[in-house]
PDB file of C-alpha atoms in Angstrom:
ATOM      1  CA  THR Q 890     -43.281  42.384   6.695  1.00  0.00           C
ATOM      2  CA  ASN Q 891     -40.135  44.083   7.958  1.00  0.00           C
ATOM      3  CA  LEU Q 892     -40.908  44.572  11.649  1.00  0.00           C
ATOM      4  CA  THR Q 893     -37.762  46.542  12.550  1.00  0.00           C
ATOM      5  CA  SER Q 894     -37.198  48.909   9.612  1.00  0.00           C
ATOM      6  CA  GLY Q 895     -38.430  51.984  11.505  1.00  0.00           C
ATOM      7  CA  ILE Q 896     -36.523  51.329  14.730  1.00  0.00           C
ATOM      8  CA  ASP Q 897     -33.273  53.138  15.471  1.00  0.00           C
ATOM      9  CA  ALA Q 898     -31.474  50.010  16.684  1.00  0.00           C
ATOM     10  CA  ALA Q 899     -29.558  47.162  15.054  1.00  0.00           C
ATOM     11  CA  PHE Q 900     -31.153  43.734  15.381  1.00  0.00           C
ATOM     12  CA  TYR Q 901     -28.184  42.035  13.719  1.00  0.00           C
ATOM     13  CA  ASN Q 902     -24.750  41.235  15.147  1.00  0.00           C
ATOM     14  CA  GLU Q 903     -22.938  44.581  15.150  1.00  0.00           C
ATOM     15  CA  ASP Q 904     -19.528  42.890  15.560  1.00  0.00           C
ATOM     16  CA  HIS Q 905     -19.945  40.575  12.572  1.00  0.00           C
ATOM     17  CA  ASP Q 906     -16.754  40.829  10.474  1.00  0.00           C
ATOM     18  CA  ARG Q 907     -17.035  38.090   7.848  1.00  0.00           C
ATOM     19  CA  PRO Q 908     -17.941  38.601   4.147  1.00  0.00           C
ATOM     20  CA  GLU Q 909     -21.520  37.410   4.555  1.00  0.00           C
ATOM     21  CA  PRO Q 910     -24.772  38.813   5.965  1.00  0.00           C
ATOM     22  CA  PRO Q 911     -24.672  39.165   9.777  1.00  0.00           C
ATOM     23  CA  THR Q 912     -26.859  36.948  11.917  1.00  0.00           C
ATOM     24  CA  ALA Q 913     -29.722  38.290  14.031  1.00  0.00           C
ATOM     25  CA  TYR Q 914     -29.492  38.670  17.796  1.00  0.00           C
ATOM     26  CA  GLY Q 915     -32.626  36.551  17.915  1.00  0.00           C
ATOM     27  CA  ALA Q 916     -36.031  36.457  19.539  1.00  0.00           C
ATOM     28  CA  ALA Q 917     -37.385  35.473  22.936  1.00  0.00           C
ATOM     29  CA  GLY Q 918     -40.648  34.243  21.412  1.00  0.00           C
ATOM     30  CA  TRP Q 919     -44.237  35.235  20.818  1.00  0.00           C
ATOM     31  CA  THR Q 920     -46.629  36.526  23.451  1.00  0.00           C
ATOM     32  CA  ARG Q 921     -50.073  35.045  23.903  1.00  0.00           C
ATOM     33  CA  ASP Q 922     -51.625  38.238  22.515  1.00  0.00           C
ATOM     34  CA  GLY Q 923     -49.746  37.984  19.198  1.00  0.00           C
ATOM     35  CA  ARG Q 924     -46.679  40.177  19.715  1.00  0.00           C
ATOM     36  CA  VAL Q 925     -43.035  39.141  19.522  1.00  0.00           C
ATOM     37  CA  LEU Q 926     -40.014  39.888  21.725  1.00  0.00           C
ATOM     38  CA  LEU Q 927     -36.844  40.654  19.724  1.00  0.00           C
ATOM     39  CA  TYR Q 928     -33.287  41.373  20.859  1.00  0.00           C
ATOM     40  CA  ASP Q 929     -30.840  44.054  19.882  1.00  0.00           C
ATOM     41  CA  ARG Q 930     -27.311  43.812  21.284  1.00  0.00           C
ATOM     42  CA  TYR Q 931     -28.414  44.907  24.748  1.00  0.00           C
ATOM     43  CA  ASP Q 932     -32.161  45.314  25.125  1.00  0.00           C
ATOM     44  CA  VAL Q 933     -35.452  43.483  24.590  1.00  0.00           C
ATOM     45  CA  TRP Q 934     -38.052  44.978  22.240  1.00  0.00           C
ATOM     46  CA  LEU Q 935     -41.804  44.346  22.160  1.00  0.00           C
ATOM     47  CA  ILE Q 936     -42.910  44.340  18.505  1.00  0.00           C
ATOM     48  CA  ASP Q 937     -46.474  44.191  17.204  1.00  0.00           C
ATOM     49  CA  PRO Q 938     -46.816  42.773  13.659  1.00  0.00           C
ATOM     50  CA  GLU Q 939     -50.182  44.531  13.357  1.00  0.00           C
ATOM     51  CA  GLY Q 940     -48.359  47.870  13.201  1.00  0.00           C
ATOM     52  CA  ARG Q 941     -48.658  49.348  16.690  1.00  0.00           C
ATOM     53  CA  ALA Q 942     -45.588  51.310  17.763  1.00  0.00           C
ATOM     54  CA  PRO Q 943     -42.668  49.118  18.901  1.00  0.00           C
ATOM     55  CA  ARG Q 944     -41.447  49.524  22.473  1.00  0.00           C
ATOM     56  CA  ASN Q 945     -38.057  49.019  24.055  1.00  0.00           C
ATOM     57  CA  LEU Q 946     -39.242  46.771  26.855  1.00  0.00           C
ATOM     58  CA  THR Q 947     -36.095  47.278  28.935  1.00  0.00           C
ATOM     59  CA  GLU Q 948     -36.265  51.062  28.390  1.00  0.00           C
ATOM     60  CA  GLY Q 949     -32.745  51.306  26.954  1.00  0.00           C
ATOM     61  CA  TYR Q 950     -31.314  50.342  30.359  1.00  0.00           C
ATOM     62  CA  GLY Q 951     -29.148  47.671  28.767  1.00  0.00           C
ATOM     63  CA  ARG Q 952     -27.461  49.905  26.188  1.00  0.00           C
ATOM     64  CA  ARG Q 953     -26.897  52.722  28.696  1.00  0.00           C
ATOM     65  CA  ASN Q 954     -25.230  50.366  31.159  1.00  0.00           C
ATOM     66  CA  HIS Q 955     -23.520  47.918  28.741  1.00  0.00           C
ATOM     67  CA  ILE Q 956     -25.760  45.111  30.031  1.00  0.00           C
ATOM     68  CA  GLN Q 957     -27.164  42.460  27.698  1.00  0.00           C
ATOM     69  CA  PHE Q 958     -30.669  41.282  28.633  1.00  0.00           C
ATOM     70  CA  ARG Q 959     -32.117  37.955  27.510  1.00  0.00           C
ATOM     71  CA  VAL Q 960     -35.492  36.459  28.479  1.00  0.00           C
ATOM     72  CA  VAL Q 961     -35.451  33.325  30.662  1.00  0.00           C
ATOM     73  CA  ARG Q 962     -38.265  30.840  29.958  1.00  0.00           C
ATOM     74  CA  LEU Q 963     -38.786  28.603  32.993  1.00  0.00           C
ATOM     75  CA  GLU Q 964     -42.380  27.489  32.430  1.00  0.00           C
ATOM     76  CA  PRO Q 965     -43.045  23.795  31.633  1.00  0.00           C
ATOM     77  CA  PRO Q 966     -43.036  22.786  27.936  1.00  0.00           C
ATOM     78  CA  ASP Q 967     -46.828  22.519  27.771  1.00  0.00           C
ATOM     79  CA  GLU Q 968     -47.170  26.141  28.946  1.00  0.00           C
ATOM     80  CA  ARG Q 969     -44.255  27.359  26.826  1.00  0.00           C
ATOM     81  CA  ARG Q 970     -46.041  26.281  23.648  1.00  0.00           C
ATOM     82  CA  LEU Q 971     -48.824  28.757  24.480  1.00  0.00           C
ATOM     83  CA  GLY Q 972     -46.431  31.722  24.291  1.00  0.00           C
ATOM     84  CA  ILE Q 973     -45.235  34.285  26.820  1.00  0.00           C
ATOM     85  CA  ASP Q 974     -48.012  35.322  29.197  1.00  0.00           C
ATOM     86  CA  PRO Q 975     -48.165  39.160  29.075  1.00  0.00           C
ATOM     87  CA  ALA Q 976     -49.783  39.275  32.521  1.00  0.00           C
ATOM     88  CA  ARG Q 977     -46.834  37.606  34.273  1.00  0.00           C
ATOM     89  CA  PRO Q 978     -43.512  39.177  35.268  1.00  0.00           C
ATOM     90  CA  LEU Q 979     -40.681  38.536  32.839  1.00  0.00           C
ATOM     91  CA  LEU Q 980     -37.421  37.064  34.166  1.00  0.00           C
ATOM     92  CA  LEU Q 981     -34.310  38.378  32.414  1.00  0.00           C
ATOM     93  CA  ARG Q 982     -30.765  37.053  32.553  1.00  0.00           C
ATOM     94  CA  ALA Q 983     -28.300  39.934  32.372  1.00  0.00           C
ATOM     95  CA  GLU Q 984     -24.592  40.104  31.553  1.00  0.00           C
ATOM     96  CA  HIS Q 985     -22.349  43.170  31.684  1.00  0.00           C
ATOM     97  CA  LEU Q 986     -20.396  43.054  28.428  1.00  0.00           C
ATOM     98  CA  HIS Q 987     -17.320  44.739  29.942  1.00  0.00           C
ATOM     99  CA  THR Q 988     -16.967  43.218  33.421  1.00  0.00           C
ATOM    100  CA  ARG Q 989     -18.780  39.930  32.575  1.00  0.00           C
ATOM    101  CA  ASP Q 990     -20.722  40.089  35.849  1.00  0.00           C
ATOM    102  CA  THR Q 991     -24.115  38.386  35.468  1.00  0.00           C
ATOM    103  CA  GLY Q 992     -27.417  38.129  37.274  1.00  0.00           C
ATOM    104  CA  PHE Q 993     -31.170  38.348  36.968  1.00  0.00           C
ATOM    105  CA  TYR Q 994     -33.676  41.185  36.580  1.00  0.00           C
ATOM    106  CA  ARG Q 995     -37.471  41.326  36.547  1.00  0.00           C
ATOM    107  CA  ASP Q 996     -39.527  43.292  34.038  1.00  0.00           C
ATOM    108  CA  ARG Q 997     -43.134  43.465  32.815  1.00  0.00           C
ATOM    109  CA  LEU Q 998     -44.735  43.710  29.399  1.00  0.00           C
ATOM    110  CA  GLN Q 999     -47.120  46.353  30.749  1.00  0.00           C
ATOM    111  CA  GLY Q1000     -45.880  49.696  32.020  1.00  0.00           C
ATOM    112  CA  SER Q1001     -42.762  51.698  31.299  1.00  0.00           C
ATOM    113  CA  GLU Q1002     -40.550  51.059  34.314  1.00  0.00           C
ATOM    114  CA  PRO Q1003     -36.924  49.953  33.842  1.00  0.00           C
ATOM    115  CA  PRO Q1004     -36.052  46.370  34.818  1.00  0.00           C
ATOM    116  CA  VAL Q1005     -35.527  45.656  38.519  1.00  0.00           C
ATOM    117  CA  ARG Q1006     -32.307  43.946  39.641  1.00  0.00           C
ATOM    118  CA  LEU Q1007     -32.809  40.736  41.645  1.00  0.00           C
ATOM    119  CA  LEU Q1008     -29.345  39.139  41.792  1.00  0.00           C
ATOM    120  CA  TRP Q1009     -25.944  40.318  40.556  1.00  0.00           C
ATOM    121  CA  GLY Q1010     -22.282  39.494  40.961  1.00  0.00           C
ATOM    122  CA  PRO Q1011     -18.967  38.274  39.495  1.00  0.00           C
ATOM    123  CA  ARG Q1012     -20.406  34.835  38.698  1.00  0.00           C
ATOM    124  CA  ASN Q1013     -21.834  33.072  35.677  1.00  0.00           C
ATOM    125  CA  TYR Q1014     -25.443  32.722  36.832  1.00  0.00           C
ATOM    126  CA  ARG Q1015     -27.698  30.409  34.802  1.00  0.00           C
ATOM    127  CA  ALA Q1016     -31.333  29.640  35.550  1.00  0.00           C
ATOM    128  CA  LEU Q1017     -32.251  25.970  35.115  1.00  0.00           C
ATOM    129  CA  SER Q1018     -35.880  25.363  36.014  1.00  0.00           C
ATOM    130  CA  ARG Q1019     -38.838  26.359  38.157  1.00  0.00           C
ATOM    131  CA  ALA Q1020     -40.878  24.007  40.335  1.00  0.00           C
ATOM    132  CA  ARG Q1021     -44.352  23.382  38.916  1.00  0.00           C
ATOM    133  CA  ALA Q1022     -46.233  23.736  42.223  1.00  0.00           C
ATOM    134  CA  ALA Q1023     -43.942  25.855  44.442  1.00  0.00           C
ATOM    135  CA  ASP Q1024     -42.036  29.139  44.346  1.00  0.00           C
ATOM    136  CA  VAL Q1025     -38.656  27.419  43.888  1.00  0.00           C
ATOM    137  CA  ILE Q1026     -36.122  28.176  41.148  1.00  0.00           C
ATOM    138  CA  ALA Q1027     -32.997  26.109  40.491  1.00  0.00           C
ATOM    139  CA  LEU Q1028     -29.895  27.814  39.094  1.00  0.00           C
ATOM    140  CA  THR Q1029     -26.130  27.510  38.888  1.00  0.00           C
ATOM    141  CA  ALA Q1030     -23.443  30.034  39.828  1.00  0.00           C
ATOM    142  CA  SER Q1031     -19.932  29.342  38.581  1.00  0.00           C
ATOM    143  CA  THR Q1032     -16.517  30.939  38.194  1.00  0.00           C
ATOM    144  CA  PHE Q1033     -13.188  29.560  36.998  1.00  0.00           C
ATOM    145  CA  ASN Q1034     -12.688  28.300  40.560  1.00  0.00           C
ATOM    146  CA  ASP Q1035     -16.286  27.439  41.478  1.00  0.00           C
ATOM    147  CA  PHE Q1036     -18.018  24.383  39.986  1.00  0.00           C
ATOM    148  CA  PRO Q1037     -21.570  25.103  38.716  1.00  0.00           C
ATOM    149  CA  ASP Q1038     -23.337  23.353  41.574  1.00  0.00           C
ATOM    150  CA  ILE Q1039     -27.114  23.608  41.714  1.00  0.00           C
ATOM    151  CA  GLN Q1040     -28.548  26.226  44.041  1.00  0.00           C
ATOM    152  CA  ILE Q1041     -32.169  26.992  44.823  1.00  0.00           C
ATOM    153  CA  THR Q1042     -33.971  30.221  45.586  1.00  0.00           C
ATOM    154  CA  ASP Q1043     -37.442  31.732  45.255  1.00  0.00           C
ATOM    155  CA  SER Q1044     -38.694  34.369  42.819  1.00  0.00           C
ATOM    156  CA  SER Q1045     -37.184  37.165  44.939  1.00  0.00           C
ATOM    157  CA  PHE Q1046     -33.653  35.736  44.456  1.00  0.00           C
ATOM    158  CA  ALA Q1047     -32.897  37.133  47.922  1.00  0.00           C
ATOM    159  CA  ARG Q1048     -31.118  34.026  49.248  1.00  0.00           C
ATOM    160  CA  LEU Q1049     -29.379  31.138  47.504  1.00  0.00           C
ATOM    161  CA  GLU Q1050     -29.091  27.670  49.022  1.00  0.00           C
ATOM    162  CA  LYS Q1051     -26.495  25.313  47.574  1.00  0.00           C
ATOM    163  CA  VAL Q1052     -27.927  21.794  47.240  1.00  0.00           C
ATOM    164  CA  THR Q1053     -25.157  19.890  45.404  1.00  0.00           C
ATOM    165  CA  HIS Q1054     -21.429  19.425  45.885  1.00  0.00           C
ATOM    166  CA  ALA Q1055     -20.591  17.731  42.618  1.00  0.00           C
ATOM    167  CA  ASN Q1056     -16.830  18.259  42.330  1.00  0.00           C
ATOM    168  CA  PRO Q1057     -15.215  17.574  45.734  1.00  0.00           C
ATOM    169  CA  GLN Q1058     -12.030  16.168  44.164  1.00  0.00           C
ATOM    170  CA  LYS Q1059     -11.065  19.689  43.049  1.00  0.00           C
ATOM    171  CA  ALA Q1060      -9.961  20.470  46.625  1.00  0.00           C
ATOM    172  CA  GLY Q1061      -6.951  18.204  46.103  1.00  0.00           C
ATOM    173  CA  LEU Q1062      -5.814  19.798  42.837  1.00  0.00           C
ATOM    174  CA  LEU Q1063      -3.546  22.713  42.010  1.00  0.00           C
ATOM    175  CA  TRP Q1064      -6.172  24.542  40.000  1.00  0.00           C
ATOM    176  CA  GLY Q1065      -4.826  27.960  39.050  1.00  0.00           C
ATOM    177  CA  ASN Q1066      -6.634  31.256  38.546  1.00  0.00           C
ATOM    178  CA  ALA Q1067      -8.192  33.260  35.732  1.00  0.00           C
ATOM    179  CA  GLU Q1068      -8.627  36.989  35.254  1.00  0.00           C
ATOM    180  CA  LEU Q1069     -10.360  39.109  32.650  1.00  0.00           C
ATOM    181  CA  VAL Q1070      -7.978  41.239  30.578  1.00  0.00           C
ATOM    182  CA  SER Q1071      -8.665  43.924  27.977  1.00  0.00           C
ATOM    183  CA  TYR Q1072      -6.385  44.645  25.029  1.00  0.00           C
ATOM    184  CA  ARG Q1073      -6.378  45.911  21.451  1.00  0.00           C
ATOM    185  CA  SER Q1074      -5.810  43.754  18.395  1.00  0.00           C
ATOM    186  CA  ALA Q1075      -3.171  44.604  15.775  1.00  0.00           C
ATOM    187  CA  ASP Q1076      -5.786  46.570  13.832  1.00  0.00           C
ATOM    188  CA  GLY Q1077      -6.961  48.549  16.888  1.00  0.00           C
ATOM    189  CA  VAL Q1078     -10.096  46.635  17.856  1.00  0.00           C
ATOM    190  CA  SER Q1079     -10.830  46.515  21.593  1.00  0.00           C
ATOM    191  CA  LEU Q1080     -10.991  42.882  22.757  1.00  0.00           C
ATOM    192  CA  GLN Q1081     -11.239  40.856  25.948  1.00  0.00           C
ATOM    193  CA  ALA Q1082      -9.783  37.516  26.994  1.00  0.00           C
ATOM    194  CA  ALA Q1083      -9.484  35.269  30.013  1.00  0.00           C
ATOM    195  CA  LEU Q1084      -5.879  35.023  31.171  1.00  0.00           C
ATOM    196  CA  VAL Q1085      -5.410  31.658  32.882  1.00  0.00           C
ATOM    197  CA  LYS Q1086      -2.428  31.253  35.201  1.00  0.00           C
ATOM    198  CA  PRO Q1087      -1.262  28.054  36.909  1.00  0.00           C
ATOM    199  CA  GLU Q1088      -1.264  27.716  40.690  1.00  0.00           C
ATOM    200  CA  ASN Q1089       1.753  29.338  42.405  1.00  0.00           C
ATOM    201  CA  PHE Q1090       2.594  31.295  39.252  1.00  0.00           C
TER     202      PHE Q1090
END
């Protein structure tokens, strides 16, 4: 059954430029009540294989704001096998596809509210794990200059506490800097790159 044929969105890589079929953006997984979460370039869709109307779970917020949302699964493996619990809040990692800022949002499978921002900034934020018996989430936050040390927070993401210092030798190095640049290719395609410059350049 083609689950996406009636949806006005592309669920395949829109930037694919090779002479072969494009790959899909992918899926977050199945819910415990038999629905599936699929990705377009920006948003998360809730699709019912039984034929009920599909719903843009993130309400088009991603496409309007050039933010790519992806579901973060932090439950233990034994719970993950059961599927996504539709009664629990959904944690989303978000990345702005122009500025490359990242962060986390919260959404729900029920209701029609847009996702709520929890944490955001010019960092590469990555969620690692959640404590089994406490409201503690471990994550990393890195930049070209900042090592991805482990930090902990709770489900509000209101305050981060750094708990590792894994790369102290960097303080003695001439490290350099990186900046995001935008340009056009020879055939007019808008592209981005990281421009890395040595220290004291």
